[in-house]
Short mmCIF file of C-alpha atoms in Angstrom, two decimals:
data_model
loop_
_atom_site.label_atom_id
_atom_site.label_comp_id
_atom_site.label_asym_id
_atom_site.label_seq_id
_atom_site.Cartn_x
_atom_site.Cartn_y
_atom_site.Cartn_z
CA UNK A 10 115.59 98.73 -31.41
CA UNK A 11 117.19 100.10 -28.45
CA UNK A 12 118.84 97.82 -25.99
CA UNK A 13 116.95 96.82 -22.55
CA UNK A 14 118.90 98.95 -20.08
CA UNK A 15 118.78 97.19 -16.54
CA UNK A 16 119.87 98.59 -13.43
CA UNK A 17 122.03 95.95 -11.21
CA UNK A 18 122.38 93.20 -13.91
CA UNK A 19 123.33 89.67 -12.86
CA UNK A 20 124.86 87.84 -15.28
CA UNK A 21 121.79 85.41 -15.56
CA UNK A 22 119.85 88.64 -16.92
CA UNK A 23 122.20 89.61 -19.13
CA UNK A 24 122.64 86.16 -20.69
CA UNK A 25 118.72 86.35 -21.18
CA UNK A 26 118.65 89.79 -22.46
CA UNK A 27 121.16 88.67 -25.07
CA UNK A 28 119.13 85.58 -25.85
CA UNK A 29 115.99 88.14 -26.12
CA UNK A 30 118.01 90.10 -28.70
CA UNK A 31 119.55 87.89 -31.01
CA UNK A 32 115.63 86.25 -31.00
CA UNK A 33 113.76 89.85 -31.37
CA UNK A 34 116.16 91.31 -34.31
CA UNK A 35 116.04 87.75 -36.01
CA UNK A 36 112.01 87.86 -35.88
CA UNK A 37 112.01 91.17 -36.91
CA UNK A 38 114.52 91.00 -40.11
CA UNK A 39 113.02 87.50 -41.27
CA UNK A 40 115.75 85.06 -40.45
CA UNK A 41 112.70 83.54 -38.68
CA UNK A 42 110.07 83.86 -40.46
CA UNK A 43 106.33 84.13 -39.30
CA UNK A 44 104.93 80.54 -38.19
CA UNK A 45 108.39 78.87 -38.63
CA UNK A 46 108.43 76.21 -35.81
CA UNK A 47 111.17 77.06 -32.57
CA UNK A 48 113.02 74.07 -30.77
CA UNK A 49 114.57 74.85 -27.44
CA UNK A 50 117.87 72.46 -28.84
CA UNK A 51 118.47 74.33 -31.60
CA UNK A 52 118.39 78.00 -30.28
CA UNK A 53 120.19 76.71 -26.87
CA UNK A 54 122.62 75.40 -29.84
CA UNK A 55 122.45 78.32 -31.79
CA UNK A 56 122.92 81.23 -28.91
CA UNK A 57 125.20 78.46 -26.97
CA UNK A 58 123.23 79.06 -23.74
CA UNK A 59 121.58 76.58 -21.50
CA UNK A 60 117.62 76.14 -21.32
CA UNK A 61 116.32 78.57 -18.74
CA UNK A 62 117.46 81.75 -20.34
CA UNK A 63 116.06 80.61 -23.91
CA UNK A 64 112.86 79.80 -22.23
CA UNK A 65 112.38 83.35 -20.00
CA UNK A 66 113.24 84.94 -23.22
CA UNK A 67 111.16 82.84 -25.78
CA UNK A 68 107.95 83.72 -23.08
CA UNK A 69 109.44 87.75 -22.86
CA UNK A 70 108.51 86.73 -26.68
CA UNK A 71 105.39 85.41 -26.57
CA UNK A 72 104.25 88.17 -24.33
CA UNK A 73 105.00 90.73 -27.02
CA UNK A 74 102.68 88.65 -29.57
CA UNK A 75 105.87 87.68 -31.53
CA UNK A 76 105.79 84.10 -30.32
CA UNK A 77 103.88 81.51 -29.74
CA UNK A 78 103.80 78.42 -26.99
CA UNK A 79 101.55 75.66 -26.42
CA UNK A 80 102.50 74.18 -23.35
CA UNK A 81 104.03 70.55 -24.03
CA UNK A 82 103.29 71.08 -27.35
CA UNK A 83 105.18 73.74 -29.56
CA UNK A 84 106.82 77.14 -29.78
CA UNK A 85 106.34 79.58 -33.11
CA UNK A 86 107.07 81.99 -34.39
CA UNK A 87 103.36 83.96 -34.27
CA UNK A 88 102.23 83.75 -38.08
CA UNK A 89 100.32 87.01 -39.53
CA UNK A 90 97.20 87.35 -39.26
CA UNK A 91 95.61 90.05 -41.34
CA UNK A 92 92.96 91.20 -38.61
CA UNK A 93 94.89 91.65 -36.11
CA UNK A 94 98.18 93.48 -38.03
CA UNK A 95 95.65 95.89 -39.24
CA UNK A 96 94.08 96.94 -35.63
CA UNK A 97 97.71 96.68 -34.06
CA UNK A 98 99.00 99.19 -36.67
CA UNK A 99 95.82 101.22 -36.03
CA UNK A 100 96.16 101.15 -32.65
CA UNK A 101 100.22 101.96 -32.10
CA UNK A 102 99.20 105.19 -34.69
CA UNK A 103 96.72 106.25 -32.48
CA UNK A 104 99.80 106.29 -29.99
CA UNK A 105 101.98 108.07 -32.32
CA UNK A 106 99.56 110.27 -33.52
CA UNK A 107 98.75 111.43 -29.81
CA UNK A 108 102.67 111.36 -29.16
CA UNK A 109 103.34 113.82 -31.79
CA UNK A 110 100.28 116.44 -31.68
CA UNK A 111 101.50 116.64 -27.67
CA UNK A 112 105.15 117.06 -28.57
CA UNK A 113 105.17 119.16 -31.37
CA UNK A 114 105.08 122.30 -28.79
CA UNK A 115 107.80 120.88 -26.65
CA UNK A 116 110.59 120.43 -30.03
CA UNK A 117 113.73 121.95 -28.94
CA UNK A 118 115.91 123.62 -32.07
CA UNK A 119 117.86 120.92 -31.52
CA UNK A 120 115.17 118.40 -32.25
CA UNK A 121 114.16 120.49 -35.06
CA UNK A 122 117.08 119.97 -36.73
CA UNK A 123 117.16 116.74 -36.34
CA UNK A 124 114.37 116.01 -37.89
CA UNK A 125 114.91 117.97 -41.10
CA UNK A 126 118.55 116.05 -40.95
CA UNK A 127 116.28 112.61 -40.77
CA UNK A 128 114.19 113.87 -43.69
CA UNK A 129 117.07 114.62 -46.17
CA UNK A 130 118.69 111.26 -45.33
CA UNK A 131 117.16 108.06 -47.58
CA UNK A 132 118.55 105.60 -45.14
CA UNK A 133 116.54 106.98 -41.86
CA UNK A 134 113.94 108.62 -43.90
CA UNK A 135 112.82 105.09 -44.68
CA UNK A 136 109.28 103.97 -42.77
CA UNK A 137 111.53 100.95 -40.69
CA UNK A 138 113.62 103.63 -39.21
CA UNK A 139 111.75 105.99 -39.10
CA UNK A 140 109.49 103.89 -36.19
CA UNK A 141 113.09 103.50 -34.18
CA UNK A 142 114.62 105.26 -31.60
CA UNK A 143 117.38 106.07 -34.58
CA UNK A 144 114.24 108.07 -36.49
CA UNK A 145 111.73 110.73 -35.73
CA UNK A 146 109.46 108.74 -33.31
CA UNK A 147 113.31 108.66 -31.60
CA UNK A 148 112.68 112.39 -31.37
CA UNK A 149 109.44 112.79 -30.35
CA UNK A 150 109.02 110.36 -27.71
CA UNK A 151 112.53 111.03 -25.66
CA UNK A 152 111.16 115.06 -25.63
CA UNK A 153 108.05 113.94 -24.42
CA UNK A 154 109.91 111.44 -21.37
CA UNK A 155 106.60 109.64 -21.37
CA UNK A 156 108.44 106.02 -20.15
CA UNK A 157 104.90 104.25 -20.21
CA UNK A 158 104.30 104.51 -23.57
CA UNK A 159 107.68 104.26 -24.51
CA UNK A 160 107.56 101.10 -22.97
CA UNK A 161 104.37 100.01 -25.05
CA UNK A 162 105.50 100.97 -28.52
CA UNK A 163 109.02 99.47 -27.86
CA UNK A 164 106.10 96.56 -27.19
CA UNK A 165 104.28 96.96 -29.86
CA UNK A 166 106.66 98.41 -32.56
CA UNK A 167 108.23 95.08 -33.49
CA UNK A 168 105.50 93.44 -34.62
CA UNK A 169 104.53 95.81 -37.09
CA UNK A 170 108.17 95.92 -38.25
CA UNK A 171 108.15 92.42 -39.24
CA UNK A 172 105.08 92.41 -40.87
CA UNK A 173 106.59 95.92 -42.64
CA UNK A 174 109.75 93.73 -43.45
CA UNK A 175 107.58 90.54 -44.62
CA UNK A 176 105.83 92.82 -46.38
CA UNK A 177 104.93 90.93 -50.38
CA UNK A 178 105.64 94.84 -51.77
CA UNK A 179 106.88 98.12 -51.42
CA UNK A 180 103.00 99.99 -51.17
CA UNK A 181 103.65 100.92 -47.72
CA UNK A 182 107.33 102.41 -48.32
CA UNK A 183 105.96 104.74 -51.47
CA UNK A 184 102.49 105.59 -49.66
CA UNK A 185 104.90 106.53 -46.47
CA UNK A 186 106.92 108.74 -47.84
CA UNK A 187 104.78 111.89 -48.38
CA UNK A 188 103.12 111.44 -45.39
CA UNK A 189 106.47 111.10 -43.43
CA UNK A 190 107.85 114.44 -45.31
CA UNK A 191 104.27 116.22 -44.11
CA UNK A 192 104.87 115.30 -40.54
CA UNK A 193 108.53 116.51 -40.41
CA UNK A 194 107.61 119.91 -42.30
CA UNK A 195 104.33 120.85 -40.32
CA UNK A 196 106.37 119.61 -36.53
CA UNK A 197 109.17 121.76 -37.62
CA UNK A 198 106.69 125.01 -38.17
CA UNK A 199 105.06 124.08 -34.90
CA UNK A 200 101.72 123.24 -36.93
CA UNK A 201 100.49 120.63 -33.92
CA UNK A 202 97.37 119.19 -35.08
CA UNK A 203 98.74 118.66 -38.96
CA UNK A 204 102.08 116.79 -38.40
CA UNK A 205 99.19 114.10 -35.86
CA UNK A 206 97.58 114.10 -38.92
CA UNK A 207 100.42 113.33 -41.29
CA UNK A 208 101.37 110.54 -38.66
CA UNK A 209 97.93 109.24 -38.63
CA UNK A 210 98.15 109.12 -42.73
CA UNK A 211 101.62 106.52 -42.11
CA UNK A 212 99.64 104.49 -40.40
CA UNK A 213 95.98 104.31 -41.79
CA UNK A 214 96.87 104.90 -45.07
CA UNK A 215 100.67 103.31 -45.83
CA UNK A 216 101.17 100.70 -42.99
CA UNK A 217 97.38 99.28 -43.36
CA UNK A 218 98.08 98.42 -46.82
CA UNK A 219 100.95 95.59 -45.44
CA UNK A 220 97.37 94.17 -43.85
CA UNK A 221 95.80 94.22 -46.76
CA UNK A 222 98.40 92.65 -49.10
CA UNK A 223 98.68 89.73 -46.47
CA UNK A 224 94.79 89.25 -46.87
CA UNK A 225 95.10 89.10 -50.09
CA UNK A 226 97.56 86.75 -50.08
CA UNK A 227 95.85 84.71 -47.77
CA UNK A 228 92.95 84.42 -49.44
CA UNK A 229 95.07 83.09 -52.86
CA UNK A 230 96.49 80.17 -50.84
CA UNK A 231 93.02 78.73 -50.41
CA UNK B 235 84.77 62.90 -12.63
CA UNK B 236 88.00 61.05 -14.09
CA UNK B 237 89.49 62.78 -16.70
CA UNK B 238 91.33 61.90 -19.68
CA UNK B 239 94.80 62.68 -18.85
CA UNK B 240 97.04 63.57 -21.63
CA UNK B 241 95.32 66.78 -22.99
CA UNK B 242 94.17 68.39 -20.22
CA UNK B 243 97.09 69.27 -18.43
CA UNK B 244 97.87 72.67 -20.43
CA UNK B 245 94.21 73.89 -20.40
CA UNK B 246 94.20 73.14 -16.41
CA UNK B 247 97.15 74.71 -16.09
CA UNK B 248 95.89 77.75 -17.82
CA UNK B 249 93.05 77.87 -15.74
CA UNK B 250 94.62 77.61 -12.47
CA UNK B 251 97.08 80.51 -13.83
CA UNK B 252 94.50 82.72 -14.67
CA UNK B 253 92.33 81.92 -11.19
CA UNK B 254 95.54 82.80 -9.39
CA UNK B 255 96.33 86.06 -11.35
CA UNK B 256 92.66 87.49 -10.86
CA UNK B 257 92.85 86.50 -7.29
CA UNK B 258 96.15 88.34 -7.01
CA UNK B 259 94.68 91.41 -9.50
CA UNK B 260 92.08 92.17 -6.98
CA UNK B 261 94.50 91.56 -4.08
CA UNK B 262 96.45 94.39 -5.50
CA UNK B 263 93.52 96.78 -6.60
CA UNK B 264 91.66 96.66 -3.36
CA UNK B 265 94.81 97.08 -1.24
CA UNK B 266 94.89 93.25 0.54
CA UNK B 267 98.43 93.05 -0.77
CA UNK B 268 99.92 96.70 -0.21
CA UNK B 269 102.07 98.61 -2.00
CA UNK B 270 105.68 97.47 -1.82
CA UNK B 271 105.00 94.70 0.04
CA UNK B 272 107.68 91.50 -0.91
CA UNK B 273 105.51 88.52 -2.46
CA UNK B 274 107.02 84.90 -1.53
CA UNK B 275 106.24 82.30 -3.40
CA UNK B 276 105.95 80.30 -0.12
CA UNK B 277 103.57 82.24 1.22
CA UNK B 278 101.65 82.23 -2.05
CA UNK B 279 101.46 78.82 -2.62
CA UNK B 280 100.68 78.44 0.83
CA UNK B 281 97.83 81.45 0.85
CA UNK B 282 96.42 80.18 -2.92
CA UNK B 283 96.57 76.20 -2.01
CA UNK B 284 98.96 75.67 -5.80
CA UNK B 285 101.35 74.87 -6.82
CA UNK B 286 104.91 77.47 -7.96
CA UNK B 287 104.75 77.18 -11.52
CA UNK B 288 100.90 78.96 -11.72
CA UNK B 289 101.71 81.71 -9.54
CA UNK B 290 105.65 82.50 -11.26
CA UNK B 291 103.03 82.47 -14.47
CA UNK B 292 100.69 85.08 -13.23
CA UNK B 293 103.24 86.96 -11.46
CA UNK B 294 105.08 87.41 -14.56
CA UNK B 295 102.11 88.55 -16.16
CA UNK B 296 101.62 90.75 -13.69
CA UNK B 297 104.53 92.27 -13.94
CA UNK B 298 103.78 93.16 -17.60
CA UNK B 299 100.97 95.46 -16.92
CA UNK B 300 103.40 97.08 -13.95
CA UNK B 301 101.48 95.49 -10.79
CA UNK B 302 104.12 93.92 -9.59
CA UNK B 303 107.98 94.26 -10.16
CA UNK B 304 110.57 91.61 -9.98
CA UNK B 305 114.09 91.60 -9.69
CA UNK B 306 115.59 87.87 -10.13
CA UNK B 307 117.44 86.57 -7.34
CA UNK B 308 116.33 89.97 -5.08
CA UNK B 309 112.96 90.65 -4.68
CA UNK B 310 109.26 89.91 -6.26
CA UNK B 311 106.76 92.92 -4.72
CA UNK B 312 103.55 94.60 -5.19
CA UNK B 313 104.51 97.71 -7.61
CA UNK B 314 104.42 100.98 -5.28
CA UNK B 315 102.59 103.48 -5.55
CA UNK B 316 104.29 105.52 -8.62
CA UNK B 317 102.45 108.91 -9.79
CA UNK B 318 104.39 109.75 -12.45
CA UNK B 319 104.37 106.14 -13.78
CA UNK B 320 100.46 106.27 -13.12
CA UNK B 321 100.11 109.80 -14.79
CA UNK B 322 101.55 108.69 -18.30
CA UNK B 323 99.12 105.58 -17.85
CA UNK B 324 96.24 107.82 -17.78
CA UNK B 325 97.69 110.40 -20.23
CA UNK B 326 98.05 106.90 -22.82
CA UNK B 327 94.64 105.77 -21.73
CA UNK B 328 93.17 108.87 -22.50
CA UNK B 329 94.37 109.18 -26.67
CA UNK B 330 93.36 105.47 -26.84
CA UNK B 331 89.63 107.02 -25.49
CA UNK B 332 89.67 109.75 -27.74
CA UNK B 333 90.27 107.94 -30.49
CA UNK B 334 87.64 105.36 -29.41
CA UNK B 335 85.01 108.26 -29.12
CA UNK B 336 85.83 109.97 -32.38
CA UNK B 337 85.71 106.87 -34.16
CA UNK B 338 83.00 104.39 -32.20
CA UNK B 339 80.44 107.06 -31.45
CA UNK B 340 79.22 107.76 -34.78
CA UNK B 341 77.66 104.54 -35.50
CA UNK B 342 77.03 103.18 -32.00
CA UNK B 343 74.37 100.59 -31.37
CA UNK B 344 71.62 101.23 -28.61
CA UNK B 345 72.99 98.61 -26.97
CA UNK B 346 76.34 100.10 -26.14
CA UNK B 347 74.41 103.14 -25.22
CA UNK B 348 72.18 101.64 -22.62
CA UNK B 349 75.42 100.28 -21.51
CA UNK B 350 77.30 103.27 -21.21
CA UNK B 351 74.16 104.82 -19.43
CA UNK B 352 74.33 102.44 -16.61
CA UNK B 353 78.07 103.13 -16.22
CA UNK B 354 77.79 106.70 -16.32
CA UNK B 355 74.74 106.37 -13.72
CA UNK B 356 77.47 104.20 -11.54
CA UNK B 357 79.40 107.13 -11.54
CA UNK B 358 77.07 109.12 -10.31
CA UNK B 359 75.87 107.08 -7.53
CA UNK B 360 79.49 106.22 -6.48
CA UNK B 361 80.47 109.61 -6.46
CA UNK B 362 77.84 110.87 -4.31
CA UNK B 363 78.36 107.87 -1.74
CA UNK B 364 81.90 108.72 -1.96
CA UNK B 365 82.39 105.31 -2.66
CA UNK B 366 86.02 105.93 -4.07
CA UNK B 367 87.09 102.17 -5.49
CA UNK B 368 82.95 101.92 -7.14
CA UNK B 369 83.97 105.26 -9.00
CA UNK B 370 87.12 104.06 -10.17
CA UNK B 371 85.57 100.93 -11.93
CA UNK B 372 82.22 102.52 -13.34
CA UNK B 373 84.62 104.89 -14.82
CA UNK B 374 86.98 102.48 -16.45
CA UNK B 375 83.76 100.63 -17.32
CA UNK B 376 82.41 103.21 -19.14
CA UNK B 377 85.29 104.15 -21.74
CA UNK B 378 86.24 99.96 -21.74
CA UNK B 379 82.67 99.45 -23.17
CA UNK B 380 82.95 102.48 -25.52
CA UNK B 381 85.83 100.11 -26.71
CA UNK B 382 84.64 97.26 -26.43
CA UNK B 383 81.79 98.58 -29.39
CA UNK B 384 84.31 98.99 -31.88
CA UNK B 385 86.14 96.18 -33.84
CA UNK B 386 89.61 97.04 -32.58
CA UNK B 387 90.45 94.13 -30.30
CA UNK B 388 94.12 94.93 -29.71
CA UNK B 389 92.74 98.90 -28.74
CA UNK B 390 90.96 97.10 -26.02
CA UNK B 391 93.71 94.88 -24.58
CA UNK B 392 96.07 98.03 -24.62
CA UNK B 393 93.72 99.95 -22.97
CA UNK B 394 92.24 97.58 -20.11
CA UNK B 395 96.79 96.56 -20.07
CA UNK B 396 96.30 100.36 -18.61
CA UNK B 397 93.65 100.10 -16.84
CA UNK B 398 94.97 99.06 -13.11
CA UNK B 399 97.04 102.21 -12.98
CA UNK B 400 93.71 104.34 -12.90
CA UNK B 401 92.46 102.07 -10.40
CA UNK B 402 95.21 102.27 -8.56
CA UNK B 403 95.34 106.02 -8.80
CA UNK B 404 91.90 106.34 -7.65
CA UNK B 405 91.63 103.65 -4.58
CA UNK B 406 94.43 105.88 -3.12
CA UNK B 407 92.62 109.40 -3.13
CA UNK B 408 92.62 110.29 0.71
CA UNK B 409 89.97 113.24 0.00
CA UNK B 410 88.31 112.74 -2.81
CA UNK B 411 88.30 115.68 -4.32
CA UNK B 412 86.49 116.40 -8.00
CA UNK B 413 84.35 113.50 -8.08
CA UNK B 414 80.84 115.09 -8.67
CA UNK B 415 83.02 116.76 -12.31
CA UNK B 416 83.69 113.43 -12.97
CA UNK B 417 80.20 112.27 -12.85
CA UNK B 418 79.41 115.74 -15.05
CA UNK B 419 81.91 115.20 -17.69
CA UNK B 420 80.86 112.20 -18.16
CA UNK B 421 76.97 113.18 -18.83
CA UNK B 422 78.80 115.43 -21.78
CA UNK B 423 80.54 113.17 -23.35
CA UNK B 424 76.96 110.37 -23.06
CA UNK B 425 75.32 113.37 -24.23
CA UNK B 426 77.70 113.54 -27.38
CA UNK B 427 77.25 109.68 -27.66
CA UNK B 428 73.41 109.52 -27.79
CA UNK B 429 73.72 112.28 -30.24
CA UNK B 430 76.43 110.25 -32.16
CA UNK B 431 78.48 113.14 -32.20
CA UNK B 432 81.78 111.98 -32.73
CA UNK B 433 84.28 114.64 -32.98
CA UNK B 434 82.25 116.69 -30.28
CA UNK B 435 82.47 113.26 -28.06
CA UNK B 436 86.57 113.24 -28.86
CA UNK B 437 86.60 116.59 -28.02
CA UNK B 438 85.17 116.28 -24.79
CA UNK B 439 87.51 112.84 -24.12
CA UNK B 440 90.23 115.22 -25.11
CA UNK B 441 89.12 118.19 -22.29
CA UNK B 442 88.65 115.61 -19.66
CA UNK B 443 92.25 114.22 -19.86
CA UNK B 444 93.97 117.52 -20.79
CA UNK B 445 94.43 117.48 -17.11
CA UNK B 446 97.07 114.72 -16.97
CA UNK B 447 99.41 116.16 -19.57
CA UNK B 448 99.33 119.79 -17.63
CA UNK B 449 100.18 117.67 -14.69
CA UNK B 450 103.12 115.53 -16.36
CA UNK B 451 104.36 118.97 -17.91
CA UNK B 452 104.14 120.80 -14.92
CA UNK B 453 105.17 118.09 -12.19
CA UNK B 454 106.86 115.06 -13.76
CA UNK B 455 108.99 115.46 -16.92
CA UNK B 456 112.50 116.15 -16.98
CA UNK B 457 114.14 119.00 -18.07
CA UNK B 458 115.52 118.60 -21.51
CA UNK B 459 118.90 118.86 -20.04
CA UNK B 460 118.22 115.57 -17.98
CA UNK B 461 116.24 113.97 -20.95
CA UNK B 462 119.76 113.33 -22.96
CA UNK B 463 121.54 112.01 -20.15
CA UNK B 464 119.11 109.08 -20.00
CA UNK B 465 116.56 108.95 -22.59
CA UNK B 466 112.91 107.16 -22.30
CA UNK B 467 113.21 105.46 -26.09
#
């Protein structure tokens, strides 16, 4: 994920933006896993900062859905819940899908190239990537300079990632990959209304399955 | 009443957050608290009758769905006026909508529909008075139920997160210009609805926004040139 860029930063914002960070990327690879109990001590220990900047960011957190506080009570990491994963993935393809039917006619060469570079290479070919700013939604949405909904899938996009990354198999990688490949090759001939398509397929037909499994699961444990 | 005082506290602090932020919501949508205008939490508290914590609470939320900006240590104000920032709202809104209609209409209930009559009729009526902040609500009313008909509960949270930008856009108008096409556009796409026309319903979704992304094209994005030097994602 890209770094919060603020204008005129005090150093009280940037020790909270750090705090944010180390918190976000830890959720997100699974050092913290989902429902794993959070105590102030032991992050203010952990990040070596004092309490207000852990709480500002643990609520930045909890407004994203990533964690959770009850007042006087206790702080969590948000667990998965099936229901919601699967109309949160729906919904941040919807996004995509729009982002990249209404793009497609604004790729530059450059961009075009880029995204046949993405393609050939395994590392940022991969699904996880490929939903950063270092992978072809990267591409799409800084040609578009839509900052609104930039702002919501940087919002949104984490959650997903974690579930991807939590994820009890690799379904959603091998399901991805065809549709990613579709996308690339119909945006690069200009074909609009197919690469939406493809990007609708990496989201209701590989992501979804991420919901599924954890339903599944779910439903073994009682 | 005495209550029991150990578990209360976080649900009445909940409640008094979420009394201040509508109170504060509608401040902002029907113009009480103008645009730019510096929010103190003195004057807050003192306006509100509670205490700091509530209203930091509800302005932070606030601040989430771009009603209110803060700066630590400079300034907490009302959001100004931003077109640009309000066109890629409604651009957003409107694929969230489309989606909605392609997917919703098909096997709406009669329910919804009646529903969606009423809002569209609102519209109407609005329109003709030219009562400008009635249209703006009807009309979010009318794709918000749409929503609300489907099973996507996050959908509808993104899309009513967006929602105070149209509003916003709308109270503003100085000659309301278009209005009656609004009211018309909508009678299409109810049309498309009672038929359960789904993809004709997107389509028409799609048509009625198309207008934003001409505008952001035309008027608001940067050239490419400008894009690298500071990039949106």
């Amino acid at each position: 994920m890209p770094v919060p860029v603020t204008e005129a930063s005090s150093p009280r914002r940037l020790i909270r933006d750090e705090v944010f960070l180390r918190l976000l990327d830890a959720i997100v690879d699974g050092d913290l896993l989902p429902g794993e109990q959070l105590y102030d001590a032991e992050i203010e220990r952990w990040v070596g900062v004092s309490r207000t900047p852990v709480r500002e960011a643990l609520n930045q957190l909890a407004a994203m859905g990533l964690v959770e506080i009850l007042p006087q009570r206790r702080t969590r990491v948000t667990p998965i819940e099936p229901p919601r994963l699967r109309e949160l993935i729906i919904t941040v393809g919807v996004l995509v899908s729009g982002i990249v039917r209404d793009t497609t006619p604004l790729l530059t060469e450059a961009d075009r190239d880029a995204l046949r570079a993405i393609l050939e290479d395994a590392d940022r070919s991969s699904i996880g990537t490929g939903l950063s700013s270092d992978g072809f939604l990267g591409v799409f949405i800084r040609r578009l300079d839509n900052a609104t909904i930039a702002r919501l899938l940087k919002r949104h996009l984490p959650e997903v990632l974690r579930a991807l990354n939590a994820a009890p198999s690799q379904t959603a990688h091998e399901k991805a990959r065809p549709a990613f490949k579709a996308l690339v090759d119909a945006a690069v001939a200009g074909k609009a209304d197919k690469a939406a398509r493809a990007a609708t397929d990496i989201f209701d037909k590989a992501l979804v399955t991420i919901a599924d499994e954890f339903a599944a699961s779910h439903k073994e444990l009682r | 009443m005495p209550l029991p005082v150990s578990d209360t506290a976080p649900v009445e602090r909940r409640l008094l957050r979420d009394v201040v932020y509508s109170r504060l919501y509608d401040g902002i949508l029907d113009g009480t608290l103008e645009p730019g205008e510096t929010l103190l939490d003195e004057k807050l508290t003192a306006w509100l009758g509670v205490s700091r914590t509530p209203i930091r609470e509800a302005l932070m939320k606030l601040a989430d769905i771009g009603l209110v900006e803060m700066a630590p240590n400079r300034y907490t104000r009302v959001a100004p006026i931003d077109l640009k920032a309000i066109d890629e709202a409604i651009y957003t809104t409107g694929l969230l909508h489309e989606h909605a209609a392609r997917t919703i209409v098909p096997g709406v209930d009669n329910a919804t529909v009646t529903r969606l009559d009423k809002a569209q009729k609102d519209v109407k009526k609005a329109a003709k008075a030219r009562d400008i902040p009635g249209l703006g609500h009807a009309f979010n009313d009318f794709f918000l139920e749409l929503e609300r008909a489907g099973e996507n509960s996050v959908l509808v949270t993104v899309s009513e997160g967006l929602s105070p930008q149209l509003l916003r856009y709308i109270s503003v108008w100085q000659t309301p210009f278009g209005v009656e096409d609004l009211a018309a556009a909508l009678a299409g796409i109810l049309a498309a609805v009672k038929d359960r026309d789904g993809a004709k319903a997107g389509d028409l979704v799609r048509e009625l926004y198309a207008g934003t992304l001409t505008q952001f094209l035309e008027d608001y994005r940067r050239r490419d040139s400008e894009i690298a030097g500071s990039p949106v994602f």
